[in-house]
CSV table of N, CA and C in Angstrom, one decimal:
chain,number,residue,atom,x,y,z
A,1,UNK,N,162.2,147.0,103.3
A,1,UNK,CA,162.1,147.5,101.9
A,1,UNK,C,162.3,149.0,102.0
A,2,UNK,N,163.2,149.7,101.3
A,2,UNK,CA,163.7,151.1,101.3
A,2,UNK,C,162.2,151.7,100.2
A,3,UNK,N,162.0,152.7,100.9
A,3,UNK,CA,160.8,154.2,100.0
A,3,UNK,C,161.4,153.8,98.9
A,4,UNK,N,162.1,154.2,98.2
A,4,UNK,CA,162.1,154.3,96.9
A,4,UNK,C,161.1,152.8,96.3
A,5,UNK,N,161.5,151.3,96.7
A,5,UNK,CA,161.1,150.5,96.2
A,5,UNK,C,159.3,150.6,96.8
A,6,UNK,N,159.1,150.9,98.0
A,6,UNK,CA,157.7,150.9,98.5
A,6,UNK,C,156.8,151.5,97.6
A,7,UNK,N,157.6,152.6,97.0
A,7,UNK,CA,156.7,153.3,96.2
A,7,UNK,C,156.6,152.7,95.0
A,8,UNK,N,157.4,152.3,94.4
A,8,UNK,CA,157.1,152.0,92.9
A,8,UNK,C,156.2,150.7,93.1
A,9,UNK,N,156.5,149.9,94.5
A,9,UNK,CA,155.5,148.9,94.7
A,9,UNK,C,154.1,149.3,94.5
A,10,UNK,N,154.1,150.6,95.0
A,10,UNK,CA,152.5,151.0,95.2
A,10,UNK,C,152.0,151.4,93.9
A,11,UNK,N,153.1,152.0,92.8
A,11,UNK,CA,152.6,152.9,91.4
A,11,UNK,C,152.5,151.3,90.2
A,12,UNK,N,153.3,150.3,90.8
A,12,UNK,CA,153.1,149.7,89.6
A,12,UNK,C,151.9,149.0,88.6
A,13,UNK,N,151.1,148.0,90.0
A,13,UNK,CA,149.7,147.6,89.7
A,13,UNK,C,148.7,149.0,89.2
A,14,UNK,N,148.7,150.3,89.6
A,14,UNK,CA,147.8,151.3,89.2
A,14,UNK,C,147.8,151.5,87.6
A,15,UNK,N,146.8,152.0,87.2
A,15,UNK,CA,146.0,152.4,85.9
A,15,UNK,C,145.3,153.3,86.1
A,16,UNK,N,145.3,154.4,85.0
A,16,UNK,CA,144.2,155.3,85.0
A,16,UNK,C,144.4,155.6,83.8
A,17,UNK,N,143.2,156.6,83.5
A,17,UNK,CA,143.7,158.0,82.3
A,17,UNK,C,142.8,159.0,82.4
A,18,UNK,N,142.9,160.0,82.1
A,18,UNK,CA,142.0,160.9,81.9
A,18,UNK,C,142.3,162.8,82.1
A,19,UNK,N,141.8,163.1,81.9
A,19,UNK,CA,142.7,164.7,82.1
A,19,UNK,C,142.8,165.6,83.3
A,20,UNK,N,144.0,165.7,83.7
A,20,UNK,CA,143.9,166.6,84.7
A,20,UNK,C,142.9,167.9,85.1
A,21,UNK,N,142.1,167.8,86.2
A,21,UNK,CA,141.5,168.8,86.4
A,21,UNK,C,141.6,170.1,87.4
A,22,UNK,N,143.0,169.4,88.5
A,22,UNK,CA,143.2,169.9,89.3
A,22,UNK,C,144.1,169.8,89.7
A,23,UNK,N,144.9,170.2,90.6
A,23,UNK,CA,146.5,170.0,91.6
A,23,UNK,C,146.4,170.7,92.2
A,24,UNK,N,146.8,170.1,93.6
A,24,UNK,CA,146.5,171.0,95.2
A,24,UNK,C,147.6,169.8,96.0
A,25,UNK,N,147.9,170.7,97.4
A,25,UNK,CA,148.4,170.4,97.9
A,25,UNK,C,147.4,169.2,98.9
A,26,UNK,N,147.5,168.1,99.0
A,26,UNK,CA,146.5,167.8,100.2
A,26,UNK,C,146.8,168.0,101.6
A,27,UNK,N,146.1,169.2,102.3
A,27,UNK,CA,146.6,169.2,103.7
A,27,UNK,C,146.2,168.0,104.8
A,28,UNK,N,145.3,167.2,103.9
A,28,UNK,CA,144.7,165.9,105.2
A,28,UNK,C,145.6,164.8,104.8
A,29,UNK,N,146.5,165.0,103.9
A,29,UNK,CA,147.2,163.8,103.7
A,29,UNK,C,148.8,164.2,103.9
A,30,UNK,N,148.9,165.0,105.2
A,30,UNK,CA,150.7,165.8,104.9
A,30,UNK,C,151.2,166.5,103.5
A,31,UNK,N,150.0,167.3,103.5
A,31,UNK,CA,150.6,168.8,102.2
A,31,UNK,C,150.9,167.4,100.8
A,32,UNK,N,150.7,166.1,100.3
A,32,UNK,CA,151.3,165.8,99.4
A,32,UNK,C,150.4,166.1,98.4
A,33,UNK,N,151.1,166.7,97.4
A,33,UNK,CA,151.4,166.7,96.2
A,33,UNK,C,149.8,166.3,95.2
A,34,UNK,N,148.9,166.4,94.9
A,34,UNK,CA,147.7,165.5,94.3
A,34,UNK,C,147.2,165.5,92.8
A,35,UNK,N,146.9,165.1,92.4
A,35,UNK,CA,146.3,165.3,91.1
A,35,UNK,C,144.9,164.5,91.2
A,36,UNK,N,143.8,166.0,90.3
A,36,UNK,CA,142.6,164.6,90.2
A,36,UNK,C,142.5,164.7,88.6
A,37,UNK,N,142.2,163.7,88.2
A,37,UNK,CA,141.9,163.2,86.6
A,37,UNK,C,140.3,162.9,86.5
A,38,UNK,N,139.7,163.4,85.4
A,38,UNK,CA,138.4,162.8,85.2
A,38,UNK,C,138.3,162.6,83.9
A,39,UNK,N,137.3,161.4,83.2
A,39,UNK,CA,137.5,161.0,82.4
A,39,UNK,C,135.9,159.9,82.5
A,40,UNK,N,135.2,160.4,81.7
A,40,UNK,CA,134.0,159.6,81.5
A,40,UNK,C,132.8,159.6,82.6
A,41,UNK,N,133.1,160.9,83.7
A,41,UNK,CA,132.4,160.6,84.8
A,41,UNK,C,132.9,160.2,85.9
A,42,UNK,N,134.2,159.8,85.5
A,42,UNK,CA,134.9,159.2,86.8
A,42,UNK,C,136.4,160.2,87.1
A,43,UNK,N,136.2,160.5,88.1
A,43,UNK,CA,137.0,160.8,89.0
A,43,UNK,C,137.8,159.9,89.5
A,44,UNK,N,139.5,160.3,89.2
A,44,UNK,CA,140.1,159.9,89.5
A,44,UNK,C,141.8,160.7,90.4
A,45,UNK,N,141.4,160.2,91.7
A,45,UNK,CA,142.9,161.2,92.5
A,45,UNK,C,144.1,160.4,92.8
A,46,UNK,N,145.0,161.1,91.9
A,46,UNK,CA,146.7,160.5,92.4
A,46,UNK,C,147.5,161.2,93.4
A,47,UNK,N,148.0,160.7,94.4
A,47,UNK,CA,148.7,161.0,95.6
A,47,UNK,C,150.4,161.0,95.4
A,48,UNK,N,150.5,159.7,94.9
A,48,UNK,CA,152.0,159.3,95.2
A,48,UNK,C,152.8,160.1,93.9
A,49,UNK,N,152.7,161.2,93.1
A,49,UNK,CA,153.7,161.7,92.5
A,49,UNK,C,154.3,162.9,93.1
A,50,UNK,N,155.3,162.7,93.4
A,50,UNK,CA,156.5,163.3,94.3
A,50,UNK,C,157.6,164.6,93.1
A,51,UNK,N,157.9,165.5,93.8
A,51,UNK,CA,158.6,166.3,92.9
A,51,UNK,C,159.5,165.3,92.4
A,52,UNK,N,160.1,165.6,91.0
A,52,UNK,CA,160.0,166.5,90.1
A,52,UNK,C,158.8,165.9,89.0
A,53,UNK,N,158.3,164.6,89.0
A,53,UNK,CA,157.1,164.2,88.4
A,53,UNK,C,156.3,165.2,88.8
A,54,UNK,N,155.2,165.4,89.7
A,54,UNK,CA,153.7,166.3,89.6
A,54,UNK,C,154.4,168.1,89.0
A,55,UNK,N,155.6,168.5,89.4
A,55,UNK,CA,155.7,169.6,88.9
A,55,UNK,C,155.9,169.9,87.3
A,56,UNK,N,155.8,168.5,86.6
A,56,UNK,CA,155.8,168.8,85.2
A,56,UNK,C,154.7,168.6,84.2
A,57,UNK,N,153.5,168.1,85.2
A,57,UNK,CA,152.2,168.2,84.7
A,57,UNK,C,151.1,169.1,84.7
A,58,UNK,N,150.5,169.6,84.0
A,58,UNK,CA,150.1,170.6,83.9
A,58,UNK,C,148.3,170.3,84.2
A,59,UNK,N,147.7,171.2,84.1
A,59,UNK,CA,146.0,171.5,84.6
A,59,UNK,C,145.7,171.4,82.9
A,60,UNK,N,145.0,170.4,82.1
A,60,UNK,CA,144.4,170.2,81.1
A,60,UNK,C,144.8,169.1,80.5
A,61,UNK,N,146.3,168.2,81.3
A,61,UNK,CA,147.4,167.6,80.5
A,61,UNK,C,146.5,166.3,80.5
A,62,UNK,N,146.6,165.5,79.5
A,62,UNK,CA,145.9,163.9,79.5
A,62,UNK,C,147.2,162.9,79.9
A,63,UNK,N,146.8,161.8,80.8
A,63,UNK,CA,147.3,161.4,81.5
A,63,UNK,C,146.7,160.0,81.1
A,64,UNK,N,148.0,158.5,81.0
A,64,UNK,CA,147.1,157.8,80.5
A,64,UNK,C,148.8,156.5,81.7
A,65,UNK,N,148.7,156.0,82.3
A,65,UNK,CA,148.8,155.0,83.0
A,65,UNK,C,148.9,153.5,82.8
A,66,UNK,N,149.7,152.8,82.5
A,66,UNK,CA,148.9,151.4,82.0
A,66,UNK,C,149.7,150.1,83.0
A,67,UNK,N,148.7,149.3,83.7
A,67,UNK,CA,149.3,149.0,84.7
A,67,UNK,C,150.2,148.1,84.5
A,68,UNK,N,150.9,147.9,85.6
A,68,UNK,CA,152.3,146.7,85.7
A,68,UNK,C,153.8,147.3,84.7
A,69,UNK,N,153.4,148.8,85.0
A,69,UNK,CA,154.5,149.8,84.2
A,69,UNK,C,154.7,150.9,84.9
A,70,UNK,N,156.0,151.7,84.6
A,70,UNK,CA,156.6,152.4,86.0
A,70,UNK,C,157.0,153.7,84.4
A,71,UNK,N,156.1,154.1,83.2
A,71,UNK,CA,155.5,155.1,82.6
A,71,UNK,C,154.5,155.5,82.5
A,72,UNK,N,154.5,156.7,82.6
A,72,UNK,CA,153.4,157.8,82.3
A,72,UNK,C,153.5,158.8,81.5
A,73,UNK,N,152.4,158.8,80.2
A,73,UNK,CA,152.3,159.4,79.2
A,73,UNK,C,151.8,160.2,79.6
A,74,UNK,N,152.0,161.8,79.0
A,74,UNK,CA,151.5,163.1,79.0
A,74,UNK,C,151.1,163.4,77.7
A,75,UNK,N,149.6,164.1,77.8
A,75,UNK,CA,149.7,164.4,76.1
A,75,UNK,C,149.4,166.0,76.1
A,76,UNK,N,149.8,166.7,76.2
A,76,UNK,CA,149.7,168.0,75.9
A,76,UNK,C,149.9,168.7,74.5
A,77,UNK,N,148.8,169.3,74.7
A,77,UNK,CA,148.3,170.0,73.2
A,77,UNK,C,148.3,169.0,72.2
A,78,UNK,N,149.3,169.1,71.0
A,78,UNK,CA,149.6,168.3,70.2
A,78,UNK,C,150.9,167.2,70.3
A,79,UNK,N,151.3,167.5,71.5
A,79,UNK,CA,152.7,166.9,71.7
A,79,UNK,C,152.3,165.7,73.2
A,80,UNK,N,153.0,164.6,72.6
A,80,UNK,CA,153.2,163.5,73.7
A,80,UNK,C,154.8,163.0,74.2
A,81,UNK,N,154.4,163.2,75.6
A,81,UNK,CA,156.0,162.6,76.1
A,81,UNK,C,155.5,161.7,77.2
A,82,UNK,N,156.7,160.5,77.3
A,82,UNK,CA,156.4,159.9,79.0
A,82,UNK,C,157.1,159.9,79.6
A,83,UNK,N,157.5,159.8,80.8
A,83,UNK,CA,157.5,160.2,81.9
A,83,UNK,C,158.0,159.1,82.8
A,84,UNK,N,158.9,158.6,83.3
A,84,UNK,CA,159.1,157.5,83.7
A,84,UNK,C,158.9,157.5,85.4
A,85,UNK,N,158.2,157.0,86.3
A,85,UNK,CA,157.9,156.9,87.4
A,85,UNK,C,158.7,156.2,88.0
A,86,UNK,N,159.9,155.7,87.8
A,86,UNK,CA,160.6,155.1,89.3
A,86,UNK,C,161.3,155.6,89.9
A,87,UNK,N,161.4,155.6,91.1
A,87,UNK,CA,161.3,156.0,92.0
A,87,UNK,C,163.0,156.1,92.6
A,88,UNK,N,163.8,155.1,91.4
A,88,UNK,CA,164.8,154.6,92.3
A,88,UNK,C,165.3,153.6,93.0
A,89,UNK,N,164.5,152.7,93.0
A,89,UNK,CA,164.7,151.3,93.7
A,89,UNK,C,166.1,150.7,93.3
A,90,UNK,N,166.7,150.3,94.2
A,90,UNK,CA,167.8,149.6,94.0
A,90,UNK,C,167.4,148.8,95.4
A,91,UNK,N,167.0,147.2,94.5
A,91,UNK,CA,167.1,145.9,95.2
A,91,UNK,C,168.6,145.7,96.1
């Protein structure tokens, strides 16, 4: 199975939502890319968004996920866009 399809394998079952509170590089996971979301008390950290996805999310942005879907809504300020996460896969 080619990265591109691994990954979307791995983003499709996931769900979350909640507002970004952070972005860092993780150095214990090979410098990738991180986002943590919290939302109700829960903490929530995403790994697998790869440039040019994590570079267009911002620190406050609401982030909402719905599983067995390869979109991601952003809602900033007053404005909402999504975001399409694949990766590329060609079966």
């Amino acid at each position: 199975m080619s990265y591109p399809c691994r990954i979307n394998k791995r983003v499709l079952p996931s769900s979350y939502s909640g507002v970004v509170t952070k972005k860092y590089k993780d150095k214990s996971d090979h410098n990738s890319p991180t986002l943590l979301l919290e939302a109700n008390s829960k903490r929530t950290r995403i790994s697998y968004l790869k440039p040019p996805f994590y570079n267009q999310i911002l620190l406050g942005d609401s982030l909402i996920k719905i599983e067995n879907t390869l979109e991601l809504t952003i809602i900033r300020n007053d404005s909402m866009f999504n975001l399409s996460l694949d990766h590329g896969c060609e079966n």
